[in-house]
Short mmCIF file of C-alpha atoms in Angstrom, two decimals:
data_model
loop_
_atom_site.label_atom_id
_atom_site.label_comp_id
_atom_site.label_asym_id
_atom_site.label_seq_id
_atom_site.Cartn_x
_atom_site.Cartn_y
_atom_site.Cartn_z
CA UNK A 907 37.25 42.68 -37.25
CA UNK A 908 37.04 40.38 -40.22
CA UNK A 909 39.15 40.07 -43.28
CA UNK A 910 37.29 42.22 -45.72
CA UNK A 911 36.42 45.16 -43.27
CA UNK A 912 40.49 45.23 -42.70
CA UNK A 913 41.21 45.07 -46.54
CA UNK A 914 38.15 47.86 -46.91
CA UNK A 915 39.83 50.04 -44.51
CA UNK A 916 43.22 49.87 -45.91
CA UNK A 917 41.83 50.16 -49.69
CA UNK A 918 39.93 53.60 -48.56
CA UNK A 919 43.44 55.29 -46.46
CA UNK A 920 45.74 54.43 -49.38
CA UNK A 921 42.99 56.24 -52.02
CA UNK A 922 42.89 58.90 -49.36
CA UNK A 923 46.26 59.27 -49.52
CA UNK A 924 46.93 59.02 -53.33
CA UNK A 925 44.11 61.59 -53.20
CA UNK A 926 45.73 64.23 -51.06
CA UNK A 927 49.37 62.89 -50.87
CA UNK A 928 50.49 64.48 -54.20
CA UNK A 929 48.46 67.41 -54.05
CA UNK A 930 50.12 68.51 -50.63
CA UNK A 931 53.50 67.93 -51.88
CA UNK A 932 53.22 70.99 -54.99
CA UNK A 933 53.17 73.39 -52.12
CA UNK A 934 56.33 73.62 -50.27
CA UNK A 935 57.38 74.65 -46.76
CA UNK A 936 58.10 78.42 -47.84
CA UNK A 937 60.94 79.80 -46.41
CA UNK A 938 60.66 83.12 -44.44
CA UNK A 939 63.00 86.02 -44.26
CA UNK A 940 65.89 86.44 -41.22
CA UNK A 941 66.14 90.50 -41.06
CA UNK A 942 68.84 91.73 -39.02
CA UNK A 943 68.61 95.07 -38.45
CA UNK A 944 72.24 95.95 -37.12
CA UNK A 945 73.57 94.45 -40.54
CA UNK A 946 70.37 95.43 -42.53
CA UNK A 947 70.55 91.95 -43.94
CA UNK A 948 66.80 91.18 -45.05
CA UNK A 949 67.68 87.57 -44.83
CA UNK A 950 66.17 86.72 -48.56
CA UNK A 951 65.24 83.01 -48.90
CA UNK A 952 63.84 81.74 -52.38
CA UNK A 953 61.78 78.69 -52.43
CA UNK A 954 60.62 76.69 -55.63
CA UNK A 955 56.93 76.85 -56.26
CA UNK A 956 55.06 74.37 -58.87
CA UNK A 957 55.94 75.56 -63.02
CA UNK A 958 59.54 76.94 -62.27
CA UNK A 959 58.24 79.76 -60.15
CA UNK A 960 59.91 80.30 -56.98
CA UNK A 961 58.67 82.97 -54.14
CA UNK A 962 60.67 85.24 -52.04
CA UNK A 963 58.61 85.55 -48.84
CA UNK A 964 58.06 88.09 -46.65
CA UNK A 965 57.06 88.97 -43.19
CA UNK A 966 53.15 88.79 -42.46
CA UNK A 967 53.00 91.62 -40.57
CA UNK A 968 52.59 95.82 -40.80
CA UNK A 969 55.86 97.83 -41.71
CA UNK A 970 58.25 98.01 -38.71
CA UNK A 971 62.03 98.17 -38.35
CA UNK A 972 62.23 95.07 -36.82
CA UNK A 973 61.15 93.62 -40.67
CA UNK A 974 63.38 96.11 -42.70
CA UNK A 975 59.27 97.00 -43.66
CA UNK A 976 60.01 93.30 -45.74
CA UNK A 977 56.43 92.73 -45.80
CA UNK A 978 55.67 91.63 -49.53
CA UNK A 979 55.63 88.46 -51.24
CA UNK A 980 58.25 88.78 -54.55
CA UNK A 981 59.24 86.35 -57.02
CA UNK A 982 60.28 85.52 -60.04
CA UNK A 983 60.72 82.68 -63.62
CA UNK A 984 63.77 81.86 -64.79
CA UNK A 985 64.05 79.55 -68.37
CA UNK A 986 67.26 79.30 -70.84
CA UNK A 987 66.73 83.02 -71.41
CA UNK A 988 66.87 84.56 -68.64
CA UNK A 989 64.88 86.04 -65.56
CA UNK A 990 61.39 87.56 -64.93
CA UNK A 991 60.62 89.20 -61.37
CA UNK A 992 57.57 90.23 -60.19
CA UNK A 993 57.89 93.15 -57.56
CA UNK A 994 60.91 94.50 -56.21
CA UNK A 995 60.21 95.49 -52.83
CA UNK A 996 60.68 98.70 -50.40
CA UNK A 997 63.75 99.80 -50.35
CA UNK A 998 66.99 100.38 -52.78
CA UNK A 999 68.79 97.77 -50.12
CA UNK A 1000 65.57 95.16 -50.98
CA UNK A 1001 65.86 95.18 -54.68
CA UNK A 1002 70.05 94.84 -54.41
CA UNK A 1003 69.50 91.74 -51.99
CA UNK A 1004 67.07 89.97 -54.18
CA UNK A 1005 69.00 90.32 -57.35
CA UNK A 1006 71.76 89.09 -55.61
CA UNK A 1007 69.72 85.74 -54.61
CA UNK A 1008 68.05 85.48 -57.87
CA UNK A 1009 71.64 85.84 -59.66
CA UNK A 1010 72.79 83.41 -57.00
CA UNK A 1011 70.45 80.64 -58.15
CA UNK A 1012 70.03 81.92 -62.13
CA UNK A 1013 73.81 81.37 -62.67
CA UNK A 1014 73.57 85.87 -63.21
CA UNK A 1015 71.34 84.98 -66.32
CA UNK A 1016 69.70 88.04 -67.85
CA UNK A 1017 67.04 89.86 -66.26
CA UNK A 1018 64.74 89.92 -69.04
CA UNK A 1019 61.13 91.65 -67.07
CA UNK A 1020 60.62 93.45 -63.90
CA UNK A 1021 57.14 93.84 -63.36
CA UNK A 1022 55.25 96.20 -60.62
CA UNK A 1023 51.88 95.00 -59.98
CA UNK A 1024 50.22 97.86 -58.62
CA UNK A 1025 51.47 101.30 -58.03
CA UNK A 1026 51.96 100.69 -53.59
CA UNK A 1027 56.12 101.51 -52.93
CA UNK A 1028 56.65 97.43 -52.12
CA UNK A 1029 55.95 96.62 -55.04
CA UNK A 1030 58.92 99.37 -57.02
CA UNK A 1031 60.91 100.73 -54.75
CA UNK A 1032 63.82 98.13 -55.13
CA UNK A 1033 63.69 98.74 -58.96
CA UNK A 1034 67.41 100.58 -58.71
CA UNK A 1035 69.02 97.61 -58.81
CA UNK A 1036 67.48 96.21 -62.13
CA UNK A 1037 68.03 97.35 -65.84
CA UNK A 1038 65.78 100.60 -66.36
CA UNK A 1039 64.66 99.10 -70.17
CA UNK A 1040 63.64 96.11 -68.17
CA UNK A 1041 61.08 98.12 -65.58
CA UNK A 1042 57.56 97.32 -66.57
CA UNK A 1043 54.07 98.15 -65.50
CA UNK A 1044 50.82 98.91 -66.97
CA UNK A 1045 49.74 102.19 -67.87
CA UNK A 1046 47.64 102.97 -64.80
CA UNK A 1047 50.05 101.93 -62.16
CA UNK A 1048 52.21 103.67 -63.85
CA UNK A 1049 50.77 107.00 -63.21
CA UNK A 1050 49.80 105.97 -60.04
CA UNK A 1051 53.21 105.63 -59.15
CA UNK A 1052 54.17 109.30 -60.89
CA UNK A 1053 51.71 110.46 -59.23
CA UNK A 1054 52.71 108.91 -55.39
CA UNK A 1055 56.34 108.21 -55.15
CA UNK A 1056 57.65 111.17 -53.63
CA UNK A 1057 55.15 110.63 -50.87
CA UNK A 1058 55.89 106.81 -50.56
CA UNK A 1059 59.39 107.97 -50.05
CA UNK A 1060 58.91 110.40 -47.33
CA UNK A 1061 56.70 108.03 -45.48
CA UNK A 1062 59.13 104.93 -45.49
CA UNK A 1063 62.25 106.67 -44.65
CA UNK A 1064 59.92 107.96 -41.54
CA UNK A 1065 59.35 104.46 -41.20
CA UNK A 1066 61.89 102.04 -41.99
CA UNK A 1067 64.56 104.42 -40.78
CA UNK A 1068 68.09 102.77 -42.34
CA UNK A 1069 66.70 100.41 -44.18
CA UNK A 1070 65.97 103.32 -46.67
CA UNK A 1071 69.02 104.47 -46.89
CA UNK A 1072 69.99 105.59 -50.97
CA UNK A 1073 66.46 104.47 -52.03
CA UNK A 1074 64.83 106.49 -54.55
CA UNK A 1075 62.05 105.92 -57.04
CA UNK A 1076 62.72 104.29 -60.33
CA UNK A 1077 59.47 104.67 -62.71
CA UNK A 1078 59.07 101.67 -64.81
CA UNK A 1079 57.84 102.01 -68.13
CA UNK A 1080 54.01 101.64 -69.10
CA UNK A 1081 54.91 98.72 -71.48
CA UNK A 1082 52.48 96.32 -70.34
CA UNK A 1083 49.19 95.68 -72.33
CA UNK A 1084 47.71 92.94 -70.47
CA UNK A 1085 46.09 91.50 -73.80
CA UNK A 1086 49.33 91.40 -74.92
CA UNK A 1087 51.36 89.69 -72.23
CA UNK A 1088 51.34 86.13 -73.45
CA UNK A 1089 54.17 84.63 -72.00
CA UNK A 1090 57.71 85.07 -70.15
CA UNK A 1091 60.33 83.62 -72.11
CA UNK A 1092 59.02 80.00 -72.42
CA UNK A 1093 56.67 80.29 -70.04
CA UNK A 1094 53.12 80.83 -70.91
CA UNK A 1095 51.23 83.33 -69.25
CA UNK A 1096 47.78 85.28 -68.63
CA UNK A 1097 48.24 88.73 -67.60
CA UNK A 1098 44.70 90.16 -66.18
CA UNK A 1099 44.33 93.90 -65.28
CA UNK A 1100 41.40 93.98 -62.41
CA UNK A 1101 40.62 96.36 -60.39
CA UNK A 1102 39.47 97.04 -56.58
CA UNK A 1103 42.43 97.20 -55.06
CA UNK A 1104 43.57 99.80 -56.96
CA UNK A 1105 42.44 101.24 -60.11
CA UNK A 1106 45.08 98.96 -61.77
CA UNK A 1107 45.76 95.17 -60.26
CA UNK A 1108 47.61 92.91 -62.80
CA UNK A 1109 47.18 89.25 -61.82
CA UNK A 1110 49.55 87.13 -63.55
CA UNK A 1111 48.39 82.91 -64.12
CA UNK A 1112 50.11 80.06 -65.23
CA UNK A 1113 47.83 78.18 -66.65
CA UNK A 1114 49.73 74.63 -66.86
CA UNK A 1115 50.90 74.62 -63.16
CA UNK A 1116 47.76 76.92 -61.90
CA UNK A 1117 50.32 79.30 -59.87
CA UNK A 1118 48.62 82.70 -59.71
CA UNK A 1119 50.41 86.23 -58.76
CA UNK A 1120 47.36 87.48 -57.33
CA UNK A 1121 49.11 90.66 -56.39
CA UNK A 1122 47.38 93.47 -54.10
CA UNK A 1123 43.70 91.84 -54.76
CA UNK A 1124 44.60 88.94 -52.39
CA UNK A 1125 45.69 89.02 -48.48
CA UNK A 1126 45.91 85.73 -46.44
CA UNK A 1127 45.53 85.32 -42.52
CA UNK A 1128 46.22 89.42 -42.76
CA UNK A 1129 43.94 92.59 -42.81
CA UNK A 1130 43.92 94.35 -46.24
CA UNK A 1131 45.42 97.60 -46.69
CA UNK A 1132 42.71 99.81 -48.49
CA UNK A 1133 44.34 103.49 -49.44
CA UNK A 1134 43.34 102.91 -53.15
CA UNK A 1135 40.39 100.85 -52.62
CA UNK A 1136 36.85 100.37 -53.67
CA UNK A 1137 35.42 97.44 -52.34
CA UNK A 1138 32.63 96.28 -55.08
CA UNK A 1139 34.97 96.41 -58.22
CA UNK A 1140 37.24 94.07 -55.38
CA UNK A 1141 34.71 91.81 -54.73
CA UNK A 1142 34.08 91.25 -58.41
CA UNK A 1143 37.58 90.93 -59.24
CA UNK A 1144 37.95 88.02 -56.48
CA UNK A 1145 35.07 86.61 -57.84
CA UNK A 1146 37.03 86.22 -61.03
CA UNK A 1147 40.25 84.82 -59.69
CA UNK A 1148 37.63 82.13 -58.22
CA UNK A 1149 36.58 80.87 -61.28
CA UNK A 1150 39.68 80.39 -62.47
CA UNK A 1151 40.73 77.80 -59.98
CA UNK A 1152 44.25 78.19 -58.94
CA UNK A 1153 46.33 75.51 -57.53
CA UNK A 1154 48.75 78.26 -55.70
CA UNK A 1155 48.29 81.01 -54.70
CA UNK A 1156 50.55 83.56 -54.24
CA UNK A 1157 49.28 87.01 -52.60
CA UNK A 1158 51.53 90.08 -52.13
CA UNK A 1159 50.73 90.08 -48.33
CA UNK A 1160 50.66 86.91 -45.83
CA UNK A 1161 51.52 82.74 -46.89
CA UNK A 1162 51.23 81.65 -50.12
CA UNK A 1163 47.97 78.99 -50.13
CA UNK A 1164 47.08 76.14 -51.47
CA UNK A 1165 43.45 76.31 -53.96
CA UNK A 1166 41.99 79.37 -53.66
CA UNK A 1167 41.61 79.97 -49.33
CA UNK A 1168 43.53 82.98 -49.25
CA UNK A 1169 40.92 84.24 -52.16
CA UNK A 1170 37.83 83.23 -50.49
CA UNK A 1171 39.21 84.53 -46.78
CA UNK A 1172 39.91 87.58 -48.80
CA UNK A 1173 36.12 87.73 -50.41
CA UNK A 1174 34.67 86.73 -46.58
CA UNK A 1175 36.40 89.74 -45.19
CA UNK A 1176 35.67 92.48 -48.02
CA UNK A 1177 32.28 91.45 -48.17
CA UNK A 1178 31.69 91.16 -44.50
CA UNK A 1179 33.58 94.97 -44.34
CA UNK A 1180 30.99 96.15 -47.17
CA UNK A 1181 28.06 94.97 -45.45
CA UNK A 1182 29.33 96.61 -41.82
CA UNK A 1183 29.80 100.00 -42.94
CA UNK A 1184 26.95 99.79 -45.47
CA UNK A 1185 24.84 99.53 -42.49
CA UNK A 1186 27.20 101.33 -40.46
CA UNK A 1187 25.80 104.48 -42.22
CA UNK A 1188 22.22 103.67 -42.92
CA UNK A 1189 21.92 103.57 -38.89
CA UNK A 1190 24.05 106.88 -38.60
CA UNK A 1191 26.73 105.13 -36.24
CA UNK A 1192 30.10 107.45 -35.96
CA UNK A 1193 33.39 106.31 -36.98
CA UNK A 1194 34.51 105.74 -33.95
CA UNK A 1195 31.70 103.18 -33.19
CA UNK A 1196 32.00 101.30 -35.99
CA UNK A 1197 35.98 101.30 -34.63
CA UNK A 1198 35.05 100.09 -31.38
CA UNK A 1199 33.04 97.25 -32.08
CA UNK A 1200 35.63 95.65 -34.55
CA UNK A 1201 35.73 92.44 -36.87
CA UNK A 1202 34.29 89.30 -36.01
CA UNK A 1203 35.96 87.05 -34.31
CA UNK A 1204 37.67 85.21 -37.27
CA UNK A 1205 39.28 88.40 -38.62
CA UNK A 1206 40.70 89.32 -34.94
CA UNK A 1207 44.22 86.94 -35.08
CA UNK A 1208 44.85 88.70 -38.58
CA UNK A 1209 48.14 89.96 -38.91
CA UNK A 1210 47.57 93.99 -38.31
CA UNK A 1211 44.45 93.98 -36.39
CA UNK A 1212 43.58 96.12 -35.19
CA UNK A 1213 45.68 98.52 -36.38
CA UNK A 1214 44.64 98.28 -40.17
CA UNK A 1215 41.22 97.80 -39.64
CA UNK A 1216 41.16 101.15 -38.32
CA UNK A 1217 42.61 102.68 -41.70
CA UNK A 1218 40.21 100.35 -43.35
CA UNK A 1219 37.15 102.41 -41.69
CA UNK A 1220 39.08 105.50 -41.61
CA UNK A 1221 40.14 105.21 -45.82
CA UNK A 1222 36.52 104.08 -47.00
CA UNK A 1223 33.54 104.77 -44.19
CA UNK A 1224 33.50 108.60 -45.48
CA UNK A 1225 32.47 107.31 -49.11
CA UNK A 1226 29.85 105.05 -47.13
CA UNK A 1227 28.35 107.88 -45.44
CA UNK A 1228 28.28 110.67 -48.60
CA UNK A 1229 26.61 107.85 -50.60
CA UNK A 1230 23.47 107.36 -47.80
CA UNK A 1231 23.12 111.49 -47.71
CA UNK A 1232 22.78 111.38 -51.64
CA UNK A 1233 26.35 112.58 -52.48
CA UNK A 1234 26.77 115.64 -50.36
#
């Protein structure tokens, strides 16, 4: 090998590197929770994301005891003026733990915001241990959650067992206008209400650091949960978060991603779900079929197959089938 091939070679790995070097080091190893279920110790860890933000992860996995049903992604801002969370988890013992860490770390500044971003219990049912004048959500998920909590409640304590215990639901006030939610504290913000989801999915963006709260609209290396869902107005709504070109990602369910793969893994499975069951029902197949045969092969090591690819085709193949008989 001669002189300028060597040079040549070492010119092109150190622009590789300078090219993905840097951009590898704004995502951080996120740390994941410890639950111990004969303390009921969710094992909280906070980790600092790009723009101040910092995550509070949670299992990738359905709700089980073994988890303390810890399965969402929470977080929050802190600046000079206090603290702004985003979700507050399952349970009454969730929300006390993570104020507790974010007070550990924010020197017990103010909590300033609390904001729900959809109306699905992981995303409230901690809310008892924040101020109530600081409970926010929009209007929609608001009602959605008038409308659900009791339920939510009686399924979770069926669920999580202990991990329940004292938990009851705290109804944030509808005080967000997404037009009008410009920034937190210092922080500038753009607050997006989409749909798809459910009929309300705010999507929070930083626009300096890229970091998007993609809430409910986004799962990563895990099967969506679909109770509230309508796949087209989904689709369309990912379509969206596309464009925008995030650096981070962070979903409600599964790791927090670099770009936007957990966006398009999301779009690959809703679309490939929309297309089964669209043909699912034009060729009269029965529910159970369309069980039986499953995902491809690239949804299969999902977190909750098969499990929640069932209630996918048992929440939305009905709606398939009524719309190829014309609505009846």
């Amino acid at each position: 090998m001669n002189w300028y091939t060597t040079m040549r070679g070492i010119f092109a790995v150190s622009a590789l590197i300078l090219m993905v070097g840097p951009a590898l080091a704004e995502l951080p190893n996120i740390a994941k929770p410890t639950p111990d279920k004969s303390t009921l110790n969710y094992g909280l860890k906070a980790t600092k994301l790009a723009g101040g933000w910092y995550v509070i992860a949670g299992s990738n996995d359905d709700f089980s005891q073994a988890n303390g049903c810890n399965i969402i992604n929470t977080g929050f801002y802190m600046d000079d003026s206090g603290v702004y969370v985003i979700n507050t988890g399952t349970s009454r013992l969730y929300g006390e733990q993570q104020r507790a860490l974010i007070d550990s770390l924010s020197k017990n500044k103010p909590v300033k915001k609390v904001v729900a971003l959809n109306l699905h219990p992981d995303y409230f049912l901690g809310n008892q241990a924040y101020p109530k004048e600081a409970l926010a959500a929009t209007k929609l998920t608001v009602q959605g959650i008038k409308a659900e909590a009791a339920m939510y409640e009686t399924n979770l304590y069926r669920l999580c067992g202990d991990w329940m215990k004292g938990t009851e639901s705290v109804i944030p006030a509808p005080g967000i206008v997404p037009g009008e939610l410009k920034n937190f504290g210092s922080k500038p913000i753009q607050a997006m209400e989409l749909k798809g989801h459910t009929d309300s999915d705010l999507v929070l963006f930083d626009p300096d650091s890229k970091v998007m709260w993609a809430g409910g609209l986004v799962f990563h290396n895990r099967i969506v949960t679909t109770p509230h869902a309508k796949l087209k107005p989904w689709i369309e709504s990912l379509k969206k978060l596309q464009a925008m070109k995030p650096k981070v990602v962070v979903p409600s369910h599964g790791p927090v991603s670099w770009g936007s793969e957990a966006i398009d893994q999301t779009l690959d499975y809703l679309d490939w779900l929309d297309k089964r069951l669209t043909q699912a029902a034009a060729m009269g197949e029965e529910i159970n079929d369309v069980m039986k045969q499953g995902t491809p092969e690239r949804f299969r090591k999902f977190a909750a197959y098969p499990a929640e690819f069932y209630r996918n085709v048992t929440n939305l193949y009905p709606v398939y089938e009524k719309e190829v008989l014309g609505g009846f």
